[in-house]
XYZ file of C-alpha atoms in Angstrom:
736
model
C -6.101 -2.954 -40.148
C -7.014 -6.604 -42.211
C -10.182 -7.585 -42.430
C -11.631 -9.297 -39.075
C -10.946 -12.611 -38.829
C -13.627 -15.080 -36.207
C -12.206 -16.197 -32.755
C -14.572 -19.261 -31.448
C -14.523 -18.947 -27.254
C -11.956 -21.813 -25.777
C -14.108 -24.562 -24.921
C -12.744 -26.159 -21.386
C -9.572 -28.092 -21.244
C -10.249 -29.447 -17.860
C -10.321 -28.576 -13.456
C -8.722 -28.019 -10.530
C -6.399 -30.822 -9.118
C -4.306 -28.929 -6.700
C -4.796 -27.396 -3.557
C -6.722 -28.423 -0.217
C -10.273 -29.461 -1.374
C -12.640 -27.558 0.676
C -16.347 -27.015 -0.128
C -18.727 -24.227 -0.731
C -22.372 -22.675 -0.398
C -22.734 -20.495 -3.165
C -25.609 -18.003 -3.802
C -27.292 -19.774 -6.398
C -30.134 -22.129 -6.574
C -30.783 -24.429 -9.248
C -34.084 -24.710 -11.297
C -35.855 -27.891 -11.208
C -37.509 -28.203 -14.769
C -39.842 -31.164 -14.785
C -40.668 -33.291 -17.908
C -42.304 -31.666 -20.488
C -42.150 -30.633 -24.015
C -42.647 -27.576 -25.909
C -43.322 -27.653 -29.451
C -40.874 -26.237 -32.101
C -43.383 -23.715 -35.054
C -43.292 -21.315 -37.057
C -46.000 -19.203 -37.724
C -46.381 -17.723 -41.774
C -49.032 -16.433 -42.210
C -51.868 -15.150 -39.575
C -55.465 -14.087 -42.104
C -59.031 -13.860 -41.808
C -61.015 -16.868 -42.282
C -62.678 -16.648 -46.093
C -66.201 -16.011 -44.615
C -65.079 -12.808 -43.255
C -62.818 -12.358 -46.297
C -65.872 -12.475 -48.438
C -68.254 -9.832 -45.551
C -64.945 -7.614 -46.502
C -65.296 -7.558 -50.427
C -69.223 -6.615 -49.412
C -68.987 -4.269 -46.062
C -66.124 -1.311 -45.489
C -63.276 -2.404 -42.590
C -61.796 -0.192 -40.881
C -57.563 0.449 -41.862
C -55.555 -1.940 -39.587
C -51.570 -2.308 -39.655
C -50.595 -6.013 -39.653
C -48.455 -5.146 -36.417
C -51.928 -4.718 -33.981
C -53.667 -6.750 -35.720
C -51.202 -9.844 -34.589
C -49.949 -8.494 -31.475
C -53.895 -9.344 -30.661
C -53.434 -12.859 -32.342
C -51.656 -13.813 -30.465
C -51.863 -12.857 -26.897
C -54.555 -15.266 -28.234
C -52.614 -17.720 -28.651
C -50.197 -17.175 -25.270
C -53.472 -19.086 -22.848
C -53.393 -22.018 -25.681
C -51.164 -24.808 -24.486
C -49.219 -28.604 -26.001
C -51.012 -29.744 -28.600
C -54.768 -27.422 -28.963
C -52.548 -25.219 -31.057
C -51.862 -27.621 -34.071
C -55.295 -29.233 -35.550
C -54.276 -29.320 -38.714
C -51.943 -27.641 -39.440
C -53.356 -23.930 -38.326
C -55.218 -22.515 -34.868
C -58.446 -20.749 -35.063
C -58.319 -17.275 -32.800
C -61.551 -15.362 -31.641
C -60.699 -11.940 -30.654
C -62.882 -10.913 -27.884
C -61.162 -7.209 -28.455
C -61.722 -6.987 -32.044
C -65.209 -6.525 -34.206
C -66.357 -6.684 -37.529
C -68.609 -3.881 -39.006
C -71.593 -5.432 -38.175
C -70.092 -5.593 -34.201
C -69.462 -9.689 -34.453
C -66.164 -10.991 -33.517
C -63.771 -11.342 -35.809
C -62.873 -15.074 -36.617
C -58.361 -15.337 -37.380
C -56.911 -18.272 -38.582
C -52.835 -19.273 -37.436
C -51.596 -21.136 -39.965
C -48.117 -23.497 -38.327
C -45.997 -25.800 -39.558
C -44.309 -27.647 -36.902
C -40.220 -27.798 -37.058
C -40.123 -30.488 -35.923
C -41.881 -33.208 -33.497
C -41.032 -31.930 -29.595
C -38.501 -31.338 -27.491
C -37.485 -31.429 -24.042
C -36.882 -29.690 -21.458
C -33.467 -31.281 -20.383
C -32.617 -31.072 -24.006
C -32.789 -27.944 -25.145
C -29.790 -25.659 -24.787
C -29.351 -24.136 -21.776
C -27.729 -20.437 -22.384
C -30.506 -20.150 -23.785
C -32.779 -20.840 -21.512
C -31.663 -18.598 -19.204
C -31.931 -16.585 -21.257
C -35.190 -16.413 -21.259
C -36.253 -17.350 -17.480
C -34.441 -14.218 -17.114
C -38.027 -12.345 -18.427
C -39.221 -14.231 -15.925
C -38.087 -13.039 -12.516
C -38.332 -9.753 -11.313
C -36.308 -7.218 -9.229
C -37.791 -5.734 -6.516
C -36.153 -2.607 -3.477
C -36.477 -4.261 -0.093
C -35.377 -1.572 1.736
C -34.502 2.523 2.063
C -32.076 4.689 3.930
C -31.205 8.318 4.010
C -28.425 9.927 2.266
C -29.096 13.355 3.083
C -29.543 15.739 0.140
C -32.645 15.115 -1.444
C -31.522 11.103 -0.934
C -31.358 8.040 -0.022
C -30.987 4.070 -0.676
C -32.609 1.316 -1.427
C -31.660 -2.160 -0.729
C -33.151 -5.124 -2.407
C -32.275 -8.552 -4.942
C -30.596 -8.998 -7.831
C -31.752 -12.118 -10.121
C -30.874 -13.535 -13.137
C -30.429 -17.201 -14.417
C -27.426 -19.020 -15.265
C -25.677 -21.342 -17.132
C -23.681 -24.295 -14.884
C -23.465 -26.872 -15.519
C -25.676 -29.804 -16.752
C -28.017 -27.681 -14.563
C -29.325 -24.145 -14.713
C -28.875 -21.707 -11.156
C -30.648 -18.021 -10.664
C -28.107 -16.122 -8.949
C -29.202 -14.101 -5.749
C -27.467 -11.459 -4.249
C -28.212 -8.079 -2.265
C -27.978 -4.981 -3.728
C -28.365 -1.494 -3.438
C -28.994 1.629 -5.309
C -29.764 5.553 -4.684
C -32.342 7.701 -6.382
C -33.837 11.109 -5.567
C -36.313 10.749 -2.480
C -40.052 11.390 -3.526
C -41.268 14.617 -1.844
C -41.779 18.496 -3.148
C -39.107 19.966 -5.663
C -38.873 22.679 -2.603
C -38.233 20.621 0.162
C -35.556 18.178 -2.131
C -33.803 21.646 -3.223
C -33.487 23.136 0.714
C -32.027 18.850 1.257
C -29.622 19.735 -1.459
C -28.634 22.507 -0.353
C -28.547 22.428 2.913
C -30.182 25.397 3.107
C -31.147 25.979 7.470
C -34.435 27.184 7.302
C -37.357 25.713 5.675
C -38.691 27.915 3.528
C -42.607 27.186 3.916
C -45.001 25.316 1.139
C -47.772 25.627 -0.168
C -51.395 23.627 0.957
C -50.161 20.058 -0.373
C -54.007 19.259 0.898
C -55.094 21.127 -3.234
C -56.165 18.454 -5.365
C -53.072 18.282 -8.018
C -52.908 17.045 -11.444
C -50.459 14.606 -11.927
C -48.162 15.107 -14.656
C -44.445 13.904 -15.053
C -42.026 15.564 -17.587
C -38.341 16.814 -17.259
C -36.700 19.685 -15.507
C -33.826 21.035 -17.204
C -33.117 24.558 -15.024
C -34.105 26.710 -12.544
C -35.302 29.570 -14.365
C -33.738 32.927 -13.812
C -36.940 35.081 -14.260
C -39.043 34.859 -11.816
C -42.663 33.366 -11.952
C -43.495 37.803 -12.058
C -41.981 37.533 -15.030
C -42.746 34.823 -16.860
C -45.613 35.920 -19.637
C -47.777 34.176 -21.631
C -50.891 35.025 -24.109
C -53.825 33.268 -22.526
C -55.476 31.293 -25.285
C -59.541 31.638 -24.361
C -59.697 34.840 -23.933
C -56.568 36.053 -25.256
C -55.193 38.752 -22.948
C -51.769 38.699 -21.056
C -51.074 37.589 -17.290
C -47.527 35.600 -16.179
C -47.432 32.194 -14.147
C -48.037 34.098 -10.190
C -51.087 36.072 -11.854
C -52.447 32.698 -12.962
C -52.039 30.353 -10.735
C -53.751 32.531 -7.876
C -56.874 32.701 -10.757
C -56.919 29.242 -11.841
C -55.982 26.782 -8.883
C -56.496 29.445 -5.699
C -52.809 29.211 -5.140
C -50.928 31.943 -3.885
C -47.575 31.510 -4.736
C -44.766 31.688 -2.357
C -42.161 31.989 -3.672
C -40.774 33.460 -7.012
C -38.607 30.533 -8.307
C -39.780 27.992 -12.032
C -38.331 25.913 -13.475
C -38.388 25.184 -17.026
C -39.442 21.846 -18.484
C -37.239 19.986 -21.780
C -38.412 19.847 -25.159
C -41.369 21.776 -24.062
C -41.422 26.135 -23.758
C -42.540 25.576 -20.450
C -42.417 26.930 -16.762
C -43.928 25.819 -13.715
C -43.901 27.294 -9.761
C -40.684 25.497 -7.129
C -44.145 24.559 -4.748
C -46.583 23.073 -7.663
C -44.281 19.807 -8.610
C -43.180 17.114 -6.601
C -40.198 14.489 -7.326
C -41.124 11.536 -9.135
C -40.230 8.441 -6.831
C -37.938 5.849 -8.764
C -35.532 7.730 -10.444
C -32.102 6.844 -9.965
C -27.921 8.462 -9.222
C -25.000 8.636 -10.532
C -22.742 7.484 -7.760
C -20.078 9.754 -8.935
C -22.568 12.335 -8.175
C -22.474 11.796 -4.687
C -20.381 13.369 -1.615
C -17.883 12.153 1.035
C -20.610 11.903 3.304
C -22.783 9.834 1.166
C -20.597 7.656 0.215
C -19.834 7.687 4.198
C -23.588 6.510 4.961
C -23.577 3.476 1.689
C -20.347 1.707 3.245
C -22.165 2.288 6.543
C -25.371 0.896 5.532
C -24.204 -1.602 3.038
C -21.487 -3.743 4.768
C -22.171 -6.471 6.526
C -20.468 -9.886 7.307
C -20.965 -13.081 4.490
C -21.926 -14.672 7.382
C -25.491 -11.316 7.115
C -25.617 -11.760 3.912
C -26.182 -14.954 3.463
C -29.399 -14.924 6.494
C -30.959 -11.990 4.282
C -30.799 -13.799 1.506
C -32.397 -17.367 2.506
C -34.507 -15.412 4.838
C -36.323 -12.915 2.665
C -34.649 -12.951 -1.051
C -35.626 -16.113 -1.182
C -39.741 -16.193 0.287
C -40.335 -12.849 -1.751
C -37.988 -13.307 -5.047
C -37.911 -17.441 -5.655
C -41.793 -17.459 -5.254
C -42.237 -19.666 -8.373
C -45.537 -21.701 -6.276
C -47.385 -17.979 -6.959
C -46.287 -17.483 -10.447
C -48.940 -18.274 -13.014
C -45.809 -18.371 -16.292
C -43.642 -20.152 -14.031
C -46.851 -22.916 -13.331
C -47.458 -23.010 -17.520
C -43.305 -24.144 -17.120
C -43.611 -26.529 -14.520
C -40.576 -24.397 -13.589
C -39.455 -24.953 -9.220
C -36.498 -24.263 -7.489
C -34.360 -25.709 -4.681
C -35.222 -22.681 -2.175
C -31.668 -24.049 -0.465
C -27.871 -22.834 -2.094
C -25.772 -24.255 -4.006
C -22.707 -27.110 -2.169
C -20.202 -26.695 -4.201
C -16.309 -28.040 -4.395
C -12.444 -25.788 -4.216
C -9.691 -26.026 -4.032
C -7.250 -23.338 -2.628
C -3.739 -22.592 -3.122
C -0.672 -22.324 -0.398
C 0.113 -18.534 0.082
C 3.658 -17.858 -2.346
C 7.043 -16.775 -0.913
C 7.426 -13.515 -0.624
C 11.159 -11.351 -1.822
C 12.075 -9.056 -0.308
C 15.632 -7.893 0.208
C 18.581 -9.160 1.000
C 19.224 -6.866 3.153
C 16.010 -7.674 5.049
C 16.916 -7.626 9.287
C 14.091 -10.748 8.865
C 15.157 -11.657 5.947
C 14.223 -11.338 2.405
C 11.968 -14.161 2.629
C 8.528 -14.544 4.279
C 4.883 -16.659 3.826
C 1.769 -14.504 4.484
C -1.302 -15.313 7.180
C -3.895 -17.487 5.237
C -5.908 -14.562 5.275
C -3.109 -12.520 3.068
C -1.958 -9.960 5.219
C 2.027 -10.168 6.484
C 3.713 -7.722 8.418
C 6.512 -5.676 7.220
C 8.650 -4.977 10.206
C 12.384 -6.223 9.151
C 11.516 -5.311 5.727
C 13.735 -3.653 2.819
C 12.777 -2.863 -0.426
C 14.522 -5.127 -2.865
C 14.749 -1.225 -4.920
C 14.008 2.825 -3.863
C 12.557 5.272 -5.704
C 15.103 8.631 -5.242
C 12.880 11.620 -3.517
C 13.934 13.914 -3.923
C 12.120 15.762 -0.715
C 7.939 15.769 0.685
C 6.144 17.918 1.948
C 3.416 17.488 3.687
C -0.686 19.438 3.674
C -2.261 19.065 6.616
C -5.167 19.945 6.201
C -6.853 18.927 9.223
C -7.057 21.509 12.336
C -7.110 18.561 15.159
C -4.496 16.826 14.343
C -2.466 20.259 14.283
C -3.341 20.691 17.223
C -3.798 17.564 19.416
C 0.066 16.997 17.772
C 1.472 20.236 17.701
C 5.369 18.775 17.404
C 4.088 17.075 14.109
C 5.207 13.509 14.874
C 3.961 12.257 12.285
C 6.353 13.882 9.715
C 9.010 11.894 11.496
C 7.244 8.783 11.625
C 6.788 8.596 8.145
C 9.907 10.117 7.847
C 11.407 6.911 9.874
C 9.637 3.904 7.975
C 10.385 5.305 4.084
C 14.337 5.154 5.530
C 13.069 1.620 7.162
C 12.061 0.905 4.278
C 15.178 1.200 2.058
C 13.342 4.902 0.740
C 15.888 7.284 1.400
C 14.781 10.828 2.806
C 17.332 13.233 2.792
C 15.824 16.197 4.813
C 13.209 15.690 7.512
C 9.730 16.437 5.389
C 8.370 20.349 5.239
C 5.090 20.769 6.802
C 2.439 22.732 5.279
C -0.601 23.738 7.680
C -4.581 24.162 6.900
C -3.568 25.360 2.929
C -5.666 25.971 0.882
C -6.155 24.790 -2.825
C -5.183 28.803 -4.717
C -2.586 28.759 -2.328
C -1.467 25.290 -2.734
C -0.667 25.943 -6.435
C 1.109 28.955 -6.211
C 3.109 27.567 -4.076
C 4.037 23.744 -5.249
C 5.124 26.269 -8.819
C 7.530 27.935 -5.996
C 8.843 24.299 -4.211
C 8.830 22.680 -7.446
C 12.306 21.491 -7.928
C 12.635 20.915 -4.407
C 9.933 18.805 -3.217
C 8.543 17.746 -6.361
C 7.146 14.585 -3.975
C 3.353 15.731 -2.104
C 1.519 13.998 0.497
C -1.456 15.515 1.231
C -3.292 14.533 4.932
C -7.320 15.568 4.219
C -9.812 15.039 5.346
C -12.603 12.704 3.815
C -13.803 14.832 0.528
C -14.211 13.592 -2.816
C -13.758 17.455 -4.542
C -11.395 18.243 -2.956
C -9.193 14.868 -3.187
C -10.693 15.567 -6.993
C -8.883 18.691 -7.215
C -5.954 17.475 -5.618
C -5.223 14.748 -8.361
C -6.125 17.195 -11.397
C -3.783 19.491 -9.252
C -0.993 17.767 -9.131
C -0.535 15.752 -11.460
C -2.553 17.538 -14.290
C -1.513 21.228 -13.830
C 2.204 20.301 -12.550
C 2.448 16.945 -12.819
C 3.815 15.819 -9.049
C 3.252 12.615 -7.111
C 0.324 13.334 -4.422
C -0.313 10.280 -2.837
C -3.894 11.478 -0.723
C -4.286 9.797 3.593
C -8.002 10.502 5.602
C -6.423 11.652 9.061
C -8.243 9.603 11.383
C -5.541 7.493 10.174
C -2.753 8.740 11.438
C -3.298 7.088 15.027
C -2.567 4.135 13.352
C 1.203 5.013 13.711
C 3.739 2.970 12.370
C 2.045 0.422 10.503
C 0.254 2.824 8.349
C 2.967 5.454 7.363
C 4.884 1.625 6.454
C 1.750 0.536 3.922
C 1.805 4.394 1.983
C 5.391 4.287 1.912
C 4.968 1.041 -0.121
C 2.180 3.240 -3.173
C 4.693 6.510 -2.888
C 7.621 3.876 -3.652
C 6.001 2.563 -7.017
C 5.168 6.108 -8.233
C 8.815 6.768 -7.918
C 9.777 3.400 -9.337
C 10.454 1.024 -7.634
C 9.717 -2.536 -6.445
C 8.773 -3.173 -2.986
C 8.424 -6.729 -3.210
C 8.669 -10.613 -5.634
C 7.529 -13.999 -5.779
C 10.318 -16.629 -5.121
C 11.629 -17.388 -8.123
C 10.729 -21.090 -7.028
C 6.548 -19.547 -8.019
C 6.644 -18.975 -10.507
C 9.458 -21.159 -12.763
C 7.725 -22.017 -15.669
C 7.265 -18.277 -16.684
C 11.090 -17.083 -14.984
C 12.119 -19.875 -17.850
C 10.748 -17.940 -21.204
C 10.383 -14.295 -21.458
C 6.607 -13.000 -21.651
C 4.976 -9.963 -21.185
C 2.056 -9.740 -19.462
C -1.359 -7.330 -20.465
C -3.051 -4.966 -18.405
C -5.591 -3.380 -20.492
C -8.741 -0.929 -19.215
C -11.058 1.361 -20.673
C -13.083 4.222 -18.560
C -15.826 5.781 -20.703
C -17.451 9.577 -18.866
C -19.875 9.198 -16.432
C -22.146 12.009 -16.740
C -24.497 11.864 -18.921
C -23.436 15.437 -20.026
C -20.006 14.347 -20.959
C -20.959 13.701 -24.917
C -17.436 15.338 -25.626
C -15.411 14.311 -23.425
C -13.500 10.956 -25.017
C -13.184 7.338 -23.206
C -9.926 6.883 -22.038
C -7.861 3.517 -22.623
C -4.919 2.466 -21.140
C -2.267 -0.604 -21.759
C -0.334 -1.975 -18.982
C 2.697 -4.590 -19.958
C 5.640 -6.077 -17.158
C 8.548 -5.626 -18.676
C 10.462 -7.968 -16.077
C 10.671 -11.743 -15.342
C 9.059 -11.374 -12.057
C 6.315 -9.314 -13.400
C 6.483 -6.118 -11.363
C 7.900 -3.589 -13.207
C 5.430 -1.829 -16.134
C 5.517 0.149 -18.918
C 2.466 1.678 -20.122
C 0.142 3.684 -22.997
C -2.853 5.006 -23.238
C -4.902 7.396 -26.018
C -8.214 9.380 -26.318
C -10.825 7.432 -27.592
C -14.209 9.613 -29.322
C -17.260 8.096 -28.614
C -19.302 8.290 -31.714
C -20.103 4.503 -33.454
C -21.751 3.475 -35.578
C -24.485 0.937 -35.148
C -25.358 -1.919 -37.421
C -27.218 -0.033 -39.546
C -24.154 2.892 -40.186
C -26.374 4.983 -38.068
C -23.127 7.520 -36.055
C -24.513 7.365 -32.489
C -22.653 9.299 -29.612
C -21.626 5.934 -27.904
C -18.682 5.090 -25.606
C -16.953 2.196 -27.138
C -15.852 -0.847 -25.376
C -12.836 -2.058 -27.600
C -10.236 -0.387 -27.600
C -9.404 1.188 -31.159
C -6.088 1.362 -31.108
C -4.713 -1.467 -30.119
C -2.253 -2.881 -32.268
C -0.244 0.978 -31.940
C -0.753 0.327 -28.447
C 1.161 -2.795 -28.703
C 3.089 -1.917 -31.077
C 4.723 0.976 -28.470
C 5.226 -1.109 -25.420
C 6.894 -3.762 -27.589
C 8.885 -1.362 -29.333
C 10.015 -0.108 -24.728
C 10.017 -4.015 -23.795
C 12.854 -5.220 -26.616
C 14.864 -1.411 -25.499
C 14.623 -2.603 -21.663
C 15.878 -5.678 -22.298
C 17.341 -6.150 -25.573
C 15.236 -9.002 -26.824
C 11.536 -9.633 -27.876
C 9.205 -12.060 -24.855
C 9.917 -14.713 -27.200
C 8.027 -17.133 -26.481
C 4.337 -15.368 -24.055
C 1.803 -12.815 -23.820
C -1.313 -13.052 -21.161
C -3.755 -10.551 -21.604
C -6.156 -10.057 -18.922
C -8.483 -7.482 -20.021
C -10.851 -5.367 -17.413
C -14.917 -3.751 -18.200
C -15.936 -6.430 -20.588
C -18.918 -7.649 -20.216
C -20.412 -10.984 -21.051
C -22.473 -9.757 -24.346
C -18.701 -7.791 -25.417
C -16.387 -11.512 -25.683
C -16.593 -12.113 -29.319
C -15.965 -8.329 -30.265
C -13.110 -7.420 -27.760
C -11.333 -11.044 -28.651
C -12.413 -10.584 -32.907
C -10.956 -7.472 -32.757
C -8.801 -6.914 -29.249
C -6.689 -10.576 -30.243
C -6.657 -10.246 -34.336
C -4.673 -6.225 -33.495
C -1.865 -7.891 -30.652
C -1.228 -10.290 -33.130
C -0.972 -8.165 -36.082
C 1.187 -5.655 -33.990
C 3.593 -8.724 -33.934
C 3.515 -9.983 -37.183
C 5.308 -6.281 -38.314
C 8.782 -6.605 -35.288
C 11.011 -8.854 -36.364
C 13.055 -11.972 -33.762
C 15.938 -14.138 -34.496
C 15.633 -18.135 -35.015
C 17.054 -19.790 -31.852
C 18.495 -22.723 -33.481
C 19.613 -20.657 -37.882
C 20.069 -17.463 -36.627
C 18.017 -16.415 -39.054
C 15.410 -13.622 -39.203
C 11.874 -14.348 -38.960
C 7.589 -13.609 -38.372
C 7.358 -12.398 -34.655
C 4.244 -13.816 -33.501
C 4.220 -14.653 -30.828
C 1.105 -17.119 -29.014
C -0.837 -15.394 -26.931
C -3.844 -15.843 -24.344
C -6.625 -12.891 -23.745
C -8.260 -13.401 -20.027
C -11.974 -11.630 -19.061
C -10.984 -10.266 -15.611
C -15.078 -9.085 -14.224
C -16.009 -7.756 -11.244
C -18.381 -6.640 -11.442
C -20.873 -9.700 -10.615
C -23.217 -11.300 -8.282
C -20.510 -14.722 -7.084
C -20.607 -14.809 -3.490
C -19.159 -18.348 -2.259
C -19.289 -18.942 1.511
C -16.753 -21.461 2.607
C -18.637 -24.858 4.695
C -15.208 -25.202 7.482
C -14.158 -21.865 9.101
C -10.967 -23.087 8.886
C -11.487 -22.133 5.162
C -12.740 -18.777 5.527
C -11.059 -15.338 7.077
C -11.610 -13.832 10.334
C -14.259 -11.631 9.282
C -15.647 -15.366 7.244
C -14.698 -14.410 3.806
C -12.901 -17.501 1.573
C -9.308 -17.470 2.068
C -7.030 -15.735 -0.626
C -5.748 -18.623 -2.982
C -9.264 -20.008 -3.025
C -9.920 -21.468 -6.743
C -13.650 -22.841 -7.836
C -14.479 -23.697 -11.568
C -17.020 -26.632 -11.370
C -20.918 -26.376 -11.341
C -21.694 -22.999 -11.183
C -19.484 -22.686 -13.483
C -19.723 -22.092 -18.127
C -21.263 -25.261 -19.643
C -18.440 -25.329 -21.829
C -16.066 -22.017 -21.637
C -12.911 -21.910 -19.994
C -13.487 -20.103 -17.066
C -13.513 -20.321 -12.798
C -14.045 -17.916 -10.047
C -10.991 -16.544 -8.042
C -10.978 -15.357 -4.423
C -6.725 -13.038 -4.284
C -7.417 -10.602 -1.521
C -9.356 -10.575 2.360
C -11.163 -7.263 2.480
C -10.668 -4.942 5.447
C -14.950 -5.179 6.150
C -17.633 -6.929 4.520
C -18.099 -9.687 1.769
C -14.976 -9.983 -0.376
C -16.153 -10.002 -4.096
C -14.175 -12.505 -6.016
C -12.448 -12.192 -9.735
C -14.672 -13.608 -12.218
C -12.143 -14.680 -14.856
C -12.741 -15.842 -18.406
C -10.340 -17.628 -20.833
C -11.742 -16.198 -24.252
C -8.398 -17.412 -25.966
C -5.503 -19.608 -25.349
C -3.117 -20.569 -27.565
C 0.041 -20.917 -25.372
C -1.948 -24.114 -23.923
C -2.267 -24.494 -20.052
C -3.222 -26.607 -17.572
C -5.929 -24.950 -15.457
C -3.938 -26.014 -12.587
C -0.744 -23.660 -14.460
C -3.069 -20.613 -15.481
C -5.137 -20.651 -12.567
C -2.190 -20.710 -9.547
C 0.013 -18.128 -11.910
C -3.212 -15.788 -11.516
C -3.370 -15.984 -8.449
C -0.308 -15.363 -7.571
C 0.170 -11.802 -9.284
C -2.473 -10.733 -7.857
């Protein structure tokens, strides 16, 4: 790709005007800083006073680094305020903990030049000030819940200072993380390995030496087999004998653990798990995930009460923070009240032969009933096999009513199964693999019914999708009891896998985009989650719409090496968020689009990019947007007037969609909420708490079945199409 062009972030063109107006409380607390002057300065010289410089010529003086001196000087400067720093362009600093060879305090002269007279905090760039205040606030764990297996869930509060429009806000939300429990290693292994008998442990009342080290592995050798030579006597001993002689500890366990980076080994019973070691969610089993969901699920009003009752008093206790007193900062203890608007639910279209008619409007919570509806286009399954892994379901329903129900619902939705699904009982993964190979031609479409087990889920998906090339849909056994409605929802997922189209937006809902061909792009990068997966590539994927309704997609994906260079050109084994092969991927997608539609998307390309943090906005914008534009320019298109070929260069809109944020809103009026108290689908907030000048907005596009909904935070980084806020925000909502 040619030299990267740098793009300026797109500025907000205006605010939402359409839709029903509403008022919301958001978990943002406004910071109030009073009229106080800050001085911009440049400290360009630190030297000892003239008298001490002369003394240094006569007396030997210990060598110290400039860094050590500067650190001590700046600690003293922190204690001074305002004009105290500036006395004829310099400030004298006396170091109490730094003495010359005669025992007298060393005095340093700091030369300071003012950049300008003074700045008012109200006039400072709000974004940079937000970064400053972020350093002042610290997280604090709230409570713990045991997850079993030696793990526990910590509950606490997330807080960050965010720039808003004409104000700074503290964004506060409930947060949870998983940690190893603090306990001796023997007990931890008992819990982690689910041993039935708890081994006896050593006497915990004995004095111990605190020594932190990272464990590499449990050694294959026993304590008596680990021998070493004592430096004091030169005698050879082993770990068991050493602890008995030197620490009066009779080891009750033979196993020892080996340490990282050092040739050391320690008995299990003499080790303790250090508190505060975080655990990745990917390492949790299904039961632990279920417990996390149970512990953390709370309605919006419950979360709000917890934040106001505990979070504000504990985390925003500015009155007792000396640094914040120096800043003269205050904080509003009530959540910010912001305006918003609500879109009406869009009209959905099904097949014209649907018994209840082809068109429907979803309920206020964004849901609707599939009864009497038929798919716009059906996939063509050759057959279906149902693998039942839950004994209780089979014994309670020996006649297999589930397979009859799912077949009936598939056919009602215009997805015709030529034969009744085959039922396989209690099939273990090794047997299932051979059976699938045998039945691949007859039953290429599989549905697996299983207990909630993440390991089994991964095995099934690997076996079907990667090893055998089969489609699979896993469902939870307990859900079967819901009957036809649940089976109909399963049919929706299967139909999309088979290349069918469930429904489309009514043409009146997207008239602006139907008039002119548009390509919708969606992109994300998935990185290896384990620290040990150094050789595993990241997987980047880009999908593109190929019809006027935005309901049918094609995709391209690539493996992406983890190694990249830092600013100094040093190669590091880290994941890269930008899609390195974006140009080649977009070229492939445009070629497929042209092959399917016999023309290129002449007017617009809209990219929705996931998984990008704030610090990466400029990087992905400079690189990926450039790649998309260069890919387009390698195609030729016919001019509509002259019919001559010209370079294909459609306008591009680049939008980052973030879900990993802590913005939560509650509607003041219950009429603007769903049954759980969440904001209704179609809610848009784009004022007060959004970015001071970038074009961003908060979108609630769906209702959560339980707990508190998490909205999408959309940031428009580039918009050559010049969409007005109403058009772009409404179209984005309808795509959901």
